[in-house]
Short mmCIF file of C-alpha atoms and ligand atoms in Angstrom, two decimals:
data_model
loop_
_atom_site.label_atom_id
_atom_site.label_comp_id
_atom_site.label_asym_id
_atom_site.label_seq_id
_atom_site.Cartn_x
_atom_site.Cartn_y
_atom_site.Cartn_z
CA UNK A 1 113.09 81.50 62.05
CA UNK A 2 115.33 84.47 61.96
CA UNK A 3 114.64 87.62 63.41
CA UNK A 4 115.82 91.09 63.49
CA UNK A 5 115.41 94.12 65.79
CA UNK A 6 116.84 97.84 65.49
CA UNK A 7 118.83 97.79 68.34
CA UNK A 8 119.19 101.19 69.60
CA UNK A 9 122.85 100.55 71.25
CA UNK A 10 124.66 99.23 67.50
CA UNK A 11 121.97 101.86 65.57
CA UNK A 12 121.05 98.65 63.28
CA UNK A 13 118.70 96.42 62.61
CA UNK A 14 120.42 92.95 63.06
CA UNK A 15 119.89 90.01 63.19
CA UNK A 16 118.56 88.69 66.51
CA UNK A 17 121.42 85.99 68.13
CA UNK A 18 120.13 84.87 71.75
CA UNK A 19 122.27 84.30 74.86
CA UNK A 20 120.89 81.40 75.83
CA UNK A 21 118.10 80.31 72.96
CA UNK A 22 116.99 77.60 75.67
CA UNK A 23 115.77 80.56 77.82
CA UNK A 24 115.41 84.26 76.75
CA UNK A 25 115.28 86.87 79.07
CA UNK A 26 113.89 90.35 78.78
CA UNK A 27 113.45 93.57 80.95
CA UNK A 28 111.01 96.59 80.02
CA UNK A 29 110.86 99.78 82.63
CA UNK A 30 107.58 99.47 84.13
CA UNK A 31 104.92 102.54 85.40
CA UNK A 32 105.67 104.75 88.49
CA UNK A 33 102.41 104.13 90.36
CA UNK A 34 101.12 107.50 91.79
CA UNK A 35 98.81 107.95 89.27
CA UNK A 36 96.51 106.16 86.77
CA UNK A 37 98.37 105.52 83.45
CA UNK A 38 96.97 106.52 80.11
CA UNK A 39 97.29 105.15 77.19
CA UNK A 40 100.56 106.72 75.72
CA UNK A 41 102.16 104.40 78.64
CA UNK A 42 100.40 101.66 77.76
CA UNK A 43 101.96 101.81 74.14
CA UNK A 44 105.15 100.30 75.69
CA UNK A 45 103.32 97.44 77.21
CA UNK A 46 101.49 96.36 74.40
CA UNK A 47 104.47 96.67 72.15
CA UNK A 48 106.46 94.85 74.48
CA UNK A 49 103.70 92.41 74.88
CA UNK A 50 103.94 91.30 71.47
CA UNK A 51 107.32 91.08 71.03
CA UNK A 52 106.87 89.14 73.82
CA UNK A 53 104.23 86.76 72.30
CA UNK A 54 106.43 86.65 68.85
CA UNK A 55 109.92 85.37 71.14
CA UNK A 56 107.61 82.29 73.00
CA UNK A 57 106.75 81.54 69.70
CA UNK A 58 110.01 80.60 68.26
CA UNK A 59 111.89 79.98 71.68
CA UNK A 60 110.75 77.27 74.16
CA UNK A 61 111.45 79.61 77.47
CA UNK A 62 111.24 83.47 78.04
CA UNK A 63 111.10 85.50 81.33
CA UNK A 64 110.14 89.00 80.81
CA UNK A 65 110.12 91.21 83.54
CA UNK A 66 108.71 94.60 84.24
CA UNK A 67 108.58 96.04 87.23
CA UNK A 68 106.50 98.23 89.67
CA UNK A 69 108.28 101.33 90.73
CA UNK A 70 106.89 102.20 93.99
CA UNK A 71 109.45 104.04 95.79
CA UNK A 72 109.30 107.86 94.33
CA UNK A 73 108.89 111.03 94.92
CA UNK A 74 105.81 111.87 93.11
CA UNK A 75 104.14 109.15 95.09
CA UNK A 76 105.86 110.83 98.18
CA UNK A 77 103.76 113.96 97.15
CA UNK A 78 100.67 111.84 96.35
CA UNK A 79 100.76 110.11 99.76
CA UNK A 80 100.97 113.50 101.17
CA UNK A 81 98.21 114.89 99.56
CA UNK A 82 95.68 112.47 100.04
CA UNK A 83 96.94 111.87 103.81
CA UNK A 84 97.23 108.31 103.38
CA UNK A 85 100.72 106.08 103.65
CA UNK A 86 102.88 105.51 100.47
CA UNK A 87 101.54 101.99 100.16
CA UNK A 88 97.87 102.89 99.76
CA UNK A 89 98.57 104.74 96.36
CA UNK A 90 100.98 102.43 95.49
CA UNK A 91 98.73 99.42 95.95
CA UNK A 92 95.89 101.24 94.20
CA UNK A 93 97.46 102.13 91.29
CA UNK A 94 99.44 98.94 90.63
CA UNK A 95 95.97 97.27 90.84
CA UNK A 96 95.21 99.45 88.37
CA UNK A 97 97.85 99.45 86.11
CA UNK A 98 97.26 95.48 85.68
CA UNK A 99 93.56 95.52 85.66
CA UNK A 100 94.27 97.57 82.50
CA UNK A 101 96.94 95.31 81.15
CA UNK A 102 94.83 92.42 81.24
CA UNK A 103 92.38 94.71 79.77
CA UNK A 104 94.59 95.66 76.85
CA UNK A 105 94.78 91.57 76.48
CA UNK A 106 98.40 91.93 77.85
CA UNK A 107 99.86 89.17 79.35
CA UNK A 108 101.29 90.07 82.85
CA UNK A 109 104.86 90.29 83.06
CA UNK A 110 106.87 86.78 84.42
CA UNK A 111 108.10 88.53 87.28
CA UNK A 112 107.14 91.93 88.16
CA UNK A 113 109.06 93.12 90.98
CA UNK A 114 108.97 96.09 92.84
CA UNK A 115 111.46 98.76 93.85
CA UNK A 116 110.93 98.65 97.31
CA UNK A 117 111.07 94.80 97.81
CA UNK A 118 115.08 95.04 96.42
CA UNK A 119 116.36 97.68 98.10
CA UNK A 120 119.54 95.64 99.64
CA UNK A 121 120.53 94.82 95.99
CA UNK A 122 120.65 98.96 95.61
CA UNK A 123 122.63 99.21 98.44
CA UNK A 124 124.90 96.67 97.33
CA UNK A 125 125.38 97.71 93.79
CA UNK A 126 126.24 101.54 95.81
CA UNK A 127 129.13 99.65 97.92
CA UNK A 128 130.58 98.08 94.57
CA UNK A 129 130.44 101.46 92.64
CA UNK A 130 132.21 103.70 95.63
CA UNK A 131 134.69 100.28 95.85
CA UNK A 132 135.79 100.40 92.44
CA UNK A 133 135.89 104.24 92.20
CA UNK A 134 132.71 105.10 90.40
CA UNK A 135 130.87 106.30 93.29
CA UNK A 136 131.06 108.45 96.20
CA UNK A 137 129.51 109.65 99.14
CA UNK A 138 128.47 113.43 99.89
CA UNK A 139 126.15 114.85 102.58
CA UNK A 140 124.19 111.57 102.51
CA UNK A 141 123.58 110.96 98.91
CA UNK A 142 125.42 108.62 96.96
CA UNK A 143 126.83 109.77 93.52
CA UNK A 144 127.66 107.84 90.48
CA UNK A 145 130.91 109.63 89.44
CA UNK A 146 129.66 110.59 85.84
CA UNK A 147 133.45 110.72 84.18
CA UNK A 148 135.09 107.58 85.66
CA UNK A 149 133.41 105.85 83.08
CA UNK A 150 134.24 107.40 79.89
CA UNK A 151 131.92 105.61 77.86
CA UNK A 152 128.79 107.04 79.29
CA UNK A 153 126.56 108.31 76.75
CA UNK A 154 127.01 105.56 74.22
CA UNK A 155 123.33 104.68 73.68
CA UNK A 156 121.93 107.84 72.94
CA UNK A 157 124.88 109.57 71.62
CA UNK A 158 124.19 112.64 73.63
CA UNK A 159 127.47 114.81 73.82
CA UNK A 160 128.64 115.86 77.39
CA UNK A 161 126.84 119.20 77.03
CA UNK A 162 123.61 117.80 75.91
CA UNK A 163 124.00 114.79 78.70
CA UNK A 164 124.66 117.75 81.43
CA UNK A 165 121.34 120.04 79.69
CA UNK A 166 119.08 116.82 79.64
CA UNK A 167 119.64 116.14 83.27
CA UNK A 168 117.78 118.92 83.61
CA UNK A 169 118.81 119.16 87.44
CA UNK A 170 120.10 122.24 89.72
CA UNK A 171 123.58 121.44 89.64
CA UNK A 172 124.20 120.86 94.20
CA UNK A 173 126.89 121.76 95.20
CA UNK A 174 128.32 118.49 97.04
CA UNK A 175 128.55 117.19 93.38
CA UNK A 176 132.41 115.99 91.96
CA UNK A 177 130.68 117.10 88.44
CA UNK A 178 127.61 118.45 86.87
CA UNK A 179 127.04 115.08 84.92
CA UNK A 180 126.61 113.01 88.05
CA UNK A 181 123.98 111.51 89.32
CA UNK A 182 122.43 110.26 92.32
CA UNK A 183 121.94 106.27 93.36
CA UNK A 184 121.18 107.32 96.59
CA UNK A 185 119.43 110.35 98.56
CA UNK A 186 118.49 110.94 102.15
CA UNK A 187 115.79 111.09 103.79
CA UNK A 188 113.76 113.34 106.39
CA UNK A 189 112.17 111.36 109.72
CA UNK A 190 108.63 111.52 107.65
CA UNK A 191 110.32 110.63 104.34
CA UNK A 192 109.80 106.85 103.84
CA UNK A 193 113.67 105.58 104.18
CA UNK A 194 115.68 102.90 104.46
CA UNK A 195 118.86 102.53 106.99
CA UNK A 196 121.89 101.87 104.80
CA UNK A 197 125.46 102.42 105.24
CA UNK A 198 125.44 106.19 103.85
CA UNK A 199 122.52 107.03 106.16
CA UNK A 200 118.82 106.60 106.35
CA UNK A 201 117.45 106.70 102.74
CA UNK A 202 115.29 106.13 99.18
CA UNK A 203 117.28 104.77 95.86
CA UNK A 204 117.12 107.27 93.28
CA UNK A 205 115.05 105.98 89.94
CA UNK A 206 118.07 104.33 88.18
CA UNK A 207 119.68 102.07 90.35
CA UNK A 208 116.09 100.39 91.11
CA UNK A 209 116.54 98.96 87.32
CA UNK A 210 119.70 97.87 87.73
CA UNK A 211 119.14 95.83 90.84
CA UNK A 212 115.60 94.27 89.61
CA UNK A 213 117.08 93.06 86.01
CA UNK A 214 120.49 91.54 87.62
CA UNK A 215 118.62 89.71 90.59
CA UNK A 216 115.46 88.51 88.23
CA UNK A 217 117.71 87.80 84.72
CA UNK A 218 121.19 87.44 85.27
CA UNK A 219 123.75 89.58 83.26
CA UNK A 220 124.25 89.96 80.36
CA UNK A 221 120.50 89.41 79.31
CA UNK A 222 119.08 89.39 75.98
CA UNK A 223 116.41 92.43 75.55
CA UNK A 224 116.11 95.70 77.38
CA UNK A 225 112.59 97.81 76.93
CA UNK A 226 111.38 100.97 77.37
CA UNK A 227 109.79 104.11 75.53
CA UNK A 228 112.13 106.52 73.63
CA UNK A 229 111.86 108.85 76.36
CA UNK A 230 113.83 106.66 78.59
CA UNK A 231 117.03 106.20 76.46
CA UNK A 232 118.55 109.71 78.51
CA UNK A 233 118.44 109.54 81.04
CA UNK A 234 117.08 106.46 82.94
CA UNK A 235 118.34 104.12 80.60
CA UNK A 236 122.04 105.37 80.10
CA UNK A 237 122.25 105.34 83.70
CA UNK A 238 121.22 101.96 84.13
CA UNK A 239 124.11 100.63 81.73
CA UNK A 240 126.46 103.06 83.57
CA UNK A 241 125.72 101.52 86.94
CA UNK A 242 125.65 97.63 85.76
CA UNK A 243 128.51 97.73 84.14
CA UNK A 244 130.45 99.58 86.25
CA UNK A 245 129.27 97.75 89.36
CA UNK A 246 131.24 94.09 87.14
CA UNK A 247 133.88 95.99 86.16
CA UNK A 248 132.78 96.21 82.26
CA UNK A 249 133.96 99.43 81.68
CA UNK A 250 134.73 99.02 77.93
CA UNK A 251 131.51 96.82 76.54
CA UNK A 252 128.14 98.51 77.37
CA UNK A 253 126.16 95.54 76.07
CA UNK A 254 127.61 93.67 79.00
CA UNK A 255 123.95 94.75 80.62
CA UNK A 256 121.31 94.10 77.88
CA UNK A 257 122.37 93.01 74.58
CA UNK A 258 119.66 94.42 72.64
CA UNK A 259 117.89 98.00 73.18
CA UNK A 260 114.54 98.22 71.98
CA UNK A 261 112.69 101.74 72.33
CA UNK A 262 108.79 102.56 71.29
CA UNK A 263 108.03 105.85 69.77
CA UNK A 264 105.32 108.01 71.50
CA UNK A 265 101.97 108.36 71.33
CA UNK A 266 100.89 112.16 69.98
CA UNK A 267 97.81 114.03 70.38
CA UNK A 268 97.92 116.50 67.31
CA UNK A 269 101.47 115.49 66.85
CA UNK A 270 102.36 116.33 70.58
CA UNK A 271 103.43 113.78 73.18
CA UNK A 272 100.71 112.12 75.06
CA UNK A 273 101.25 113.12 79.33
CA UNK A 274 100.18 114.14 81.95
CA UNK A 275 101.71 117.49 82.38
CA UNK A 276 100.18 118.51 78.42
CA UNK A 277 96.71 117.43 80.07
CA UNK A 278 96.33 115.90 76.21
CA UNK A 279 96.05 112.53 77.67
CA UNK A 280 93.50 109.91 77.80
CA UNK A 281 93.72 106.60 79.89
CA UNK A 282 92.30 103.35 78.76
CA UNK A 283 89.92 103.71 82.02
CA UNK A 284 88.30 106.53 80.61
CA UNK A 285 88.18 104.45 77.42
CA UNK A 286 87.05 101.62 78.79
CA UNK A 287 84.22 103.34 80.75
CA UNK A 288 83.30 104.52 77.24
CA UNK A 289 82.64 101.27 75.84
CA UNK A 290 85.55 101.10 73.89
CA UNK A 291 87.12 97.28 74.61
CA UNK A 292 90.47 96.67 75.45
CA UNK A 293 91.39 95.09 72.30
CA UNK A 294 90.08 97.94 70.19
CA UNK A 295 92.73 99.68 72.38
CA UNK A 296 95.38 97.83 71.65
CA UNK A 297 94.77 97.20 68.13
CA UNK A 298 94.67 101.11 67.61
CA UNK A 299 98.19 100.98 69.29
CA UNK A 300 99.49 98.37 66.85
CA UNK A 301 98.24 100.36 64.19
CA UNK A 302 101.49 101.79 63.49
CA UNK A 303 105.13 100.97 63.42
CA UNK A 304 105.94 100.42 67.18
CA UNK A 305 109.45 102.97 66.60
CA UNK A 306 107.03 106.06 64.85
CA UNK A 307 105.39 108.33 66.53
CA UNK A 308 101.47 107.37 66.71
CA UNK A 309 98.75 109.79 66.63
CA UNK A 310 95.44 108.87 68.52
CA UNK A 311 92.36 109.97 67.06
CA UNK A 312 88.78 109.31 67.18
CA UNK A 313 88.73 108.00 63.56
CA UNK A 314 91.29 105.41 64.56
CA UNK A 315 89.82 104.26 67.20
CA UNK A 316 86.24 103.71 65.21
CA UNK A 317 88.65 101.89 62.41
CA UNK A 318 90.36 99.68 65.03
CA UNK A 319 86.65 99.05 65.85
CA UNK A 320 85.55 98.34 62.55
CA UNK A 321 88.35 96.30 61.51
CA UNK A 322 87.84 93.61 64.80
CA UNK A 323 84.35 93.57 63.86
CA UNK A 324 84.53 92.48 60.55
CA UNK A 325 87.51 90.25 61.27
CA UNK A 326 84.98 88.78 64.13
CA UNK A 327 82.07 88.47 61.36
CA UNK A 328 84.27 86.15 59.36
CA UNK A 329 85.12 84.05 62.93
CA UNK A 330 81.48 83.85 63.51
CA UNK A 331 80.27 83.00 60.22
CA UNK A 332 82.72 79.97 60.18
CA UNK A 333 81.19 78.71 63.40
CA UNK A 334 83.86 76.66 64.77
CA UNK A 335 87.61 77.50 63.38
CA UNK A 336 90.08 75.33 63.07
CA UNK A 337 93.27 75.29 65.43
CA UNK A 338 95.94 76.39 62.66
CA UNK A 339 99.70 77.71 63.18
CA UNK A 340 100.28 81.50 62.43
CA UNK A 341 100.21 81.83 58.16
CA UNK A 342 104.30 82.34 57.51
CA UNK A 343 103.70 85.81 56.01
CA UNK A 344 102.26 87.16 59.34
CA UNK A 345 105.37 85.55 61.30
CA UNK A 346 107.71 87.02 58.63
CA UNK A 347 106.16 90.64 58.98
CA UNK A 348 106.73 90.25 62.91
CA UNK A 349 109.84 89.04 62.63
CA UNK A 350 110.94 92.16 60.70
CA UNK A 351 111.50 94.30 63.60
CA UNK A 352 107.80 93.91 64.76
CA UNK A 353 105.78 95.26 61.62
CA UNK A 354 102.59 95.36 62.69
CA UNK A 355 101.36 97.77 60.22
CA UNK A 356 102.46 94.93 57.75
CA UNK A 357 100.57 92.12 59.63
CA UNK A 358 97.70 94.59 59.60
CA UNK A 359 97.64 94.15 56.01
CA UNK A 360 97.89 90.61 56.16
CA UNK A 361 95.03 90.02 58.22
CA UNK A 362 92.93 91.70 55.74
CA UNK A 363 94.53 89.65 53.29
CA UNK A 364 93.29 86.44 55.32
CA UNK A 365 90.21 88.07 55.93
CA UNK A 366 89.80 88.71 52.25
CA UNK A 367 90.65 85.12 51.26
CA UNK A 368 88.06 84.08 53.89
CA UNK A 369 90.06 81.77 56.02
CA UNK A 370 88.97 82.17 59.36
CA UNK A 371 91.75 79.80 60.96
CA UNK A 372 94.40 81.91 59.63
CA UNK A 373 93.16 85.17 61.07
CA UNK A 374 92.61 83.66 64.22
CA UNK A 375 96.35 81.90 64.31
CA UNK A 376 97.25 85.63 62.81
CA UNK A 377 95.77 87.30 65.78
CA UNK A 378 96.91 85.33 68.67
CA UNK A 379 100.01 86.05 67.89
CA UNK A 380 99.57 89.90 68.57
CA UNK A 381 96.61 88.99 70.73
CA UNK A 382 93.82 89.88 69.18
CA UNK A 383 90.57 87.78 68.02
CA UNK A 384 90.79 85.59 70.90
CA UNK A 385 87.31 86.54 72.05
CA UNK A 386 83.62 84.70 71.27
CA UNK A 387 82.80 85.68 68.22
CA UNK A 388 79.21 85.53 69.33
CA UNK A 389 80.16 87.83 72.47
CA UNK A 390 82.47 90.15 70.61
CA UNK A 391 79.62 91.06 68.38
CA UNK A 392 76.97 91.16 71.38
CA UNK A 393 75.03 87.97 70.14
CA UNK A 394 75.36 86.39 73.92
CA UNK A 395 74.29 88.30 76.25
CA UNK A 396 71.26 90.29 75.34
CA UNK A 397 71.55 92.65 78.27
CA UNK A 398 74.65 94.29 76.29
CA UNK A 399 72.80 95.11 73.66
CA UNK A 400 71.20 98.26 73.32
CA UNK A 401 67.43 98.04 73.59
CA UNK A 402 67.16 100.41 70.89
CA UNK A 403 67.82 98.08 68.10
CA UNK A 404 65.37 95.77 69.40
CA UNK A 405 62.80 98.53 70.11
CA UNK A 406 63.41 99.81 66.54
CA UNK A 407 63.07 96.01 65.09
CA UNK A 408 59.62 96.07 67.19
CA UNK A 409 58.58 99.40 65.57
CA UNK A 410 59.40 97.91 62.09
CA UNK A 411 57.47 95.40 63.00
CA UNK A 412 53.93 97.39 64.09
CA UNK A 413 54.56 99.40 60.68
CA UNK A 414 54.76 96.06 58.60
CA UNK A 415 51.69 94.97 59.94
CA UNK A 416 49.86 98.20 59.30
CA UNK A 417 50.74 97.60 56.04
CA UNK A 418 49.65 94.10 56.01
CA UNK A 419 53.21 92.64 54.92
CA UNK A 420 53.23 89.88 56.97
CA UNK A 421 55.97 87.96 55.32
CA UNK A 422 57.92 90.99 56.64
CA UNK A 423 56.17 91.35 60.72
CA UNK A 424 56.93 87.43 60.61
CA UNK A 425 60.91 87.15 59.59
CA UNK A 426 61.34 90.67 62.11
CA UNK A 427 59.97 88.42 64.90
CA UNK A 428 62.03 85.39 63.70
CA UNK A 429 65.23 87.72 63.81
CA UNK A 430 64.52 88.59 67.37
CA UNK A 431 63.99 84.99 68.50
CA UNK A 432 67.12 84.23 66.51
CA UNK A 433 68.49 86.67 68.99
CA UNK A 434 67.28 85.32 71.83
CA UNK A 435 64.05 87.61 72.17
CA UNK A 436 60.30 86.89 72.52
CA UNK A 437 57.79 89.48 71.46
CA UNK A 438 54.11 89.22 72.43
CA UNK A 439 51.59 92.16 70.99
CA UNK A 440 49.41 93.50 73.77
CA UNK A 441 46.62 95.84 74.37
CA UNK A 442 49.28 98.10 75.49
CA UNK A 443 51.70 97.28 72.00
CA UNK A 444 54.26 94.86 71.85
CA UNK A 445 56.21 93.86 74.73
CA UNK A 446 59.92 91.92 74.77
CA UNK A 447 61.53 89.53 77.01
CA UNK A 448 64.39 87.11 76.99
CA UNK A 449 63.42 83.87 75.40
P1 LIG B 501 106.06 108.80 82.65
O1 LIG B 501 104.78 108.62 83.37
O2 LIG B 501 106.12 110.00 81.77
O3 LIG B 501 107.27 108.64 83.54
O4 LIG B 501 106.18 107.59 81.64
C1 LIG B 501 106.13 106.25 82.04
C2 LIG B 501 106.45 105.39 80.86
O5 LIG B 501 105.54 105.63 79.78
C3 LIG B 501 107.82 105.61 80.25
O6 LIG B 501 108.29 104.33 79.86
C4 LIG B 501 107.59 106.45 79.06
O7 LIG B 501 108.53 106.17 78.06
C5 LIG B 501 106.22 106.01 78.61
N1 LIG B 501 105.48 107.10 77.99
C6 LIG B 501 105.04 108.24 78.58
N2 LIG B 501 104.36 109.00 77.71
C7 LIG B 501 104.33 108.32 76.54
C8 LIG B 501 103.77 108.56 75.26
N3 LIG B 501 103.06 109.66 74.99
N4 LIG B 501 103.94 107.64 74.30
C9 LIG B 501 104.64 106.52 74.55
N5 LIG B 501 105.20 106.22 75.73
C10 LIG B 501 105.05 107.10 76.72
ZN1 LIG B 502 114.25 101.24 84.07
#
């Protein structure tokens, strides 16, 4: 099975050649947790949880990690605020962050390290950068040294002007050039900080990546992750350091081979986040009622590069599709085990085109094979579920007494009108259900059979 990516360091869509096809190995940036995440970070995941799914599909091993960045200074400020150590909001949103994944029917990464658990690989990818000239030390922060490595900016093709606007920092003055950029700062006595030989201090955001992919994957590795966002800085950075740090000066893909970026999420065409206050996260969702894999499957809606607008309306057609898709699974009672229908594989395959295994699930659906759309939808991970518990046939509790109350009412108005045939099959519906009726002085009454 051959599959191709756009690959966001060669521009292209190619063809898809692993390292090592006995074991593939893949890196996505993960959340900073000071904060609860909403659902324009959780695009990444699922995308990246899919691609994911596709890769163990056609190879026998794949390690994907994504890690936890914990060490940071909006969690410094968080920490602060709510008076509490850095580990509390750290633990509490990380808890969060996968409660949601699994939520979103994302599997957890592989390995999902955390900044703060690799600092001594920071340190030591500092000494090799200041060893081999790409680094240096001043007033306790350590710099990557932005021109000794004249091939910086090769991913996003930013020119030095744009890469010294989009760093979008006060220039300090103990910087060798406006472009550089710290891999180490100091901290203050009430600053969480780590001894090290430049002084007591905190990794800046970059180098954490670096460290976490080479001690979890190896280098080169086969996929690097992240939301288009990303690309400049954090990402350009990260190759700078890695390859820098192995003296691969002249071959950026000497740290990931393939780059794979997700468009953003819009609200009325603008991005998803925090600071717009246009955001929703999938626990506000989820406290709605709305399931996890309506969630996701309103995320895989479109093309994973586009932009994606959330609305209401897709939401209620994610809803309505996974219902109907469930109807089918439930009407076929028990569905066959079957491998994913070639078409849906092919659509994935093609840079994961979920809008075009969208289509193909209705196609399935249409034809009326059940096993197919169930093969179909494990491989994005969707219609995994009971059918009878998707659709609220289980559990009674979950559904809303209204329907049975109106069933009841329909009931008492068929027998005022003497249709019995009609009272009768109401009352067989509801034991069908699971519910007893029993008429009383006081009207009819329910309980669970
Ligand atoms: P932030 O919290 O903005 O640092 O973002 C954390 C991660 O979520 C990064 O990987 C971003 O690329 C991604 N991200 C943030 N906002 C969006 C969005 N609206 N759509 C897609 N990805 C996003
Ligand atoms: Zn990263």
């Amino acid at each position: 099975m051959q599959l191709r990516f756009y690959n966001s360091l060669t521009r292209s869509k190619d063809i898809f050649t692993p390292l090592d096809p006995h074991h593939l190995r893949i890196y996505a940036c993960g959340p900073t947790v000071y904060d609860t995440a909403h659902i324009g970070n959780f695009r990444m995941a699922v995308v990246f949880d899919v691609l994911t799914r596709l890769l163990r599909h056609v190879y026998p091993r794949v390690t994907y990690v994504s890690n936890i960045t914990d060490v940071d200074d909006k969690i410094m400020d968080a920490a602060v605020a709510a008076n509490v150590p850095i580990e509390q909001i750290t633990e509490k949103y990380t808890k969060i962050y996968n409660d949601d994944l699994q939520a979103l029917k994302c599997l957890l990464p592989d390995i999902q390290p955390r900044a703060t658990d690799h600092i001594s690989q920071m340190i030591n990818l500092c000494e090799n950068l200041i060893s081999r000239g790409h680094a240096y030390v001043a007033e306790g922060h350590v710099l990557f040294h932005v021109p000794s490595f004249p091939a910086y900016g090769g991913l996003s093709g930013r020119s030095r002007d744009d890469q010294i606007a989009g760093a979008r920092v006060d220039v300090a003055p103990y910087k060798k050039d406006a472009a550089d950029f710290v891999l180490w700062k100091p901290s203050t006595e009430t600053q969480v900080g780590w001894d090290s030989p430049f002084g007591r201090g905190r990794p800046g955001w970059h180098i954490e990546c670096s460290a976490m992919a080479e001690e979890h994957l190896g280098l080169p590795f086969d996929i690097h992750g992240g939301g288009a966002d990303l690309k400049f800085p954090h990402h350009e950075n990260e190759i700078a350091q890695s390859c820098c740090a192995h003296g691969h000066t002249h071959d950026l893909s000497y740290f990931a081979k393939v780059w794979i970026h997700n468009g953003f999420l819009t609200v009325e065409g603008e991005k998803m986040s925090k600071s717009l206050g246009n955001f929703t996260t999938a626990q506000d969702l989820l406290a709605k009622g709305v399931k996890g894999e309506i969630i996701r499957f309103a995320l895989l809606a479109g093309h994973y590069r586009q932009p994606l607008d959330w609305t209401n309306h897709g939401v209620h057609q994610a809803k309505a599709q996974l219902d109907k898709f469930y109807k089918l699974l439930h009407a076929q009672d028990h569905v066959e085990q079957a491998s994913p229908p070639h078409r849906v594989l092919e659509a994935l395959a093609d840079d994961l085109n979920t809008p075009k295994v969208i289509a193909e699930l209705n196609a399935l659906y249409n034809a009326g094979d059940g096993a197919g759309l169930k093969a179909a939808g494990a491989l994005i991970g969707i219609l995994q579920d009971d059918p009878r518990a998707w659709l609220g046939l289980d559990n009674m509790s979950d559904v809303d007494a209204d329907w049975i109350n109106d069933l009841i009412n329909a009931r008492t108005v068929a027998k005022k009108n003497k249709d019995f045939v009609m009272a009768d099959s109401i009352r067989a519906e509801l034991l069908h259900h699971g519910i007893v009726i029993e008429d009383t002085k006081d009207g009819t009454i329910w309980r669970r059979a």
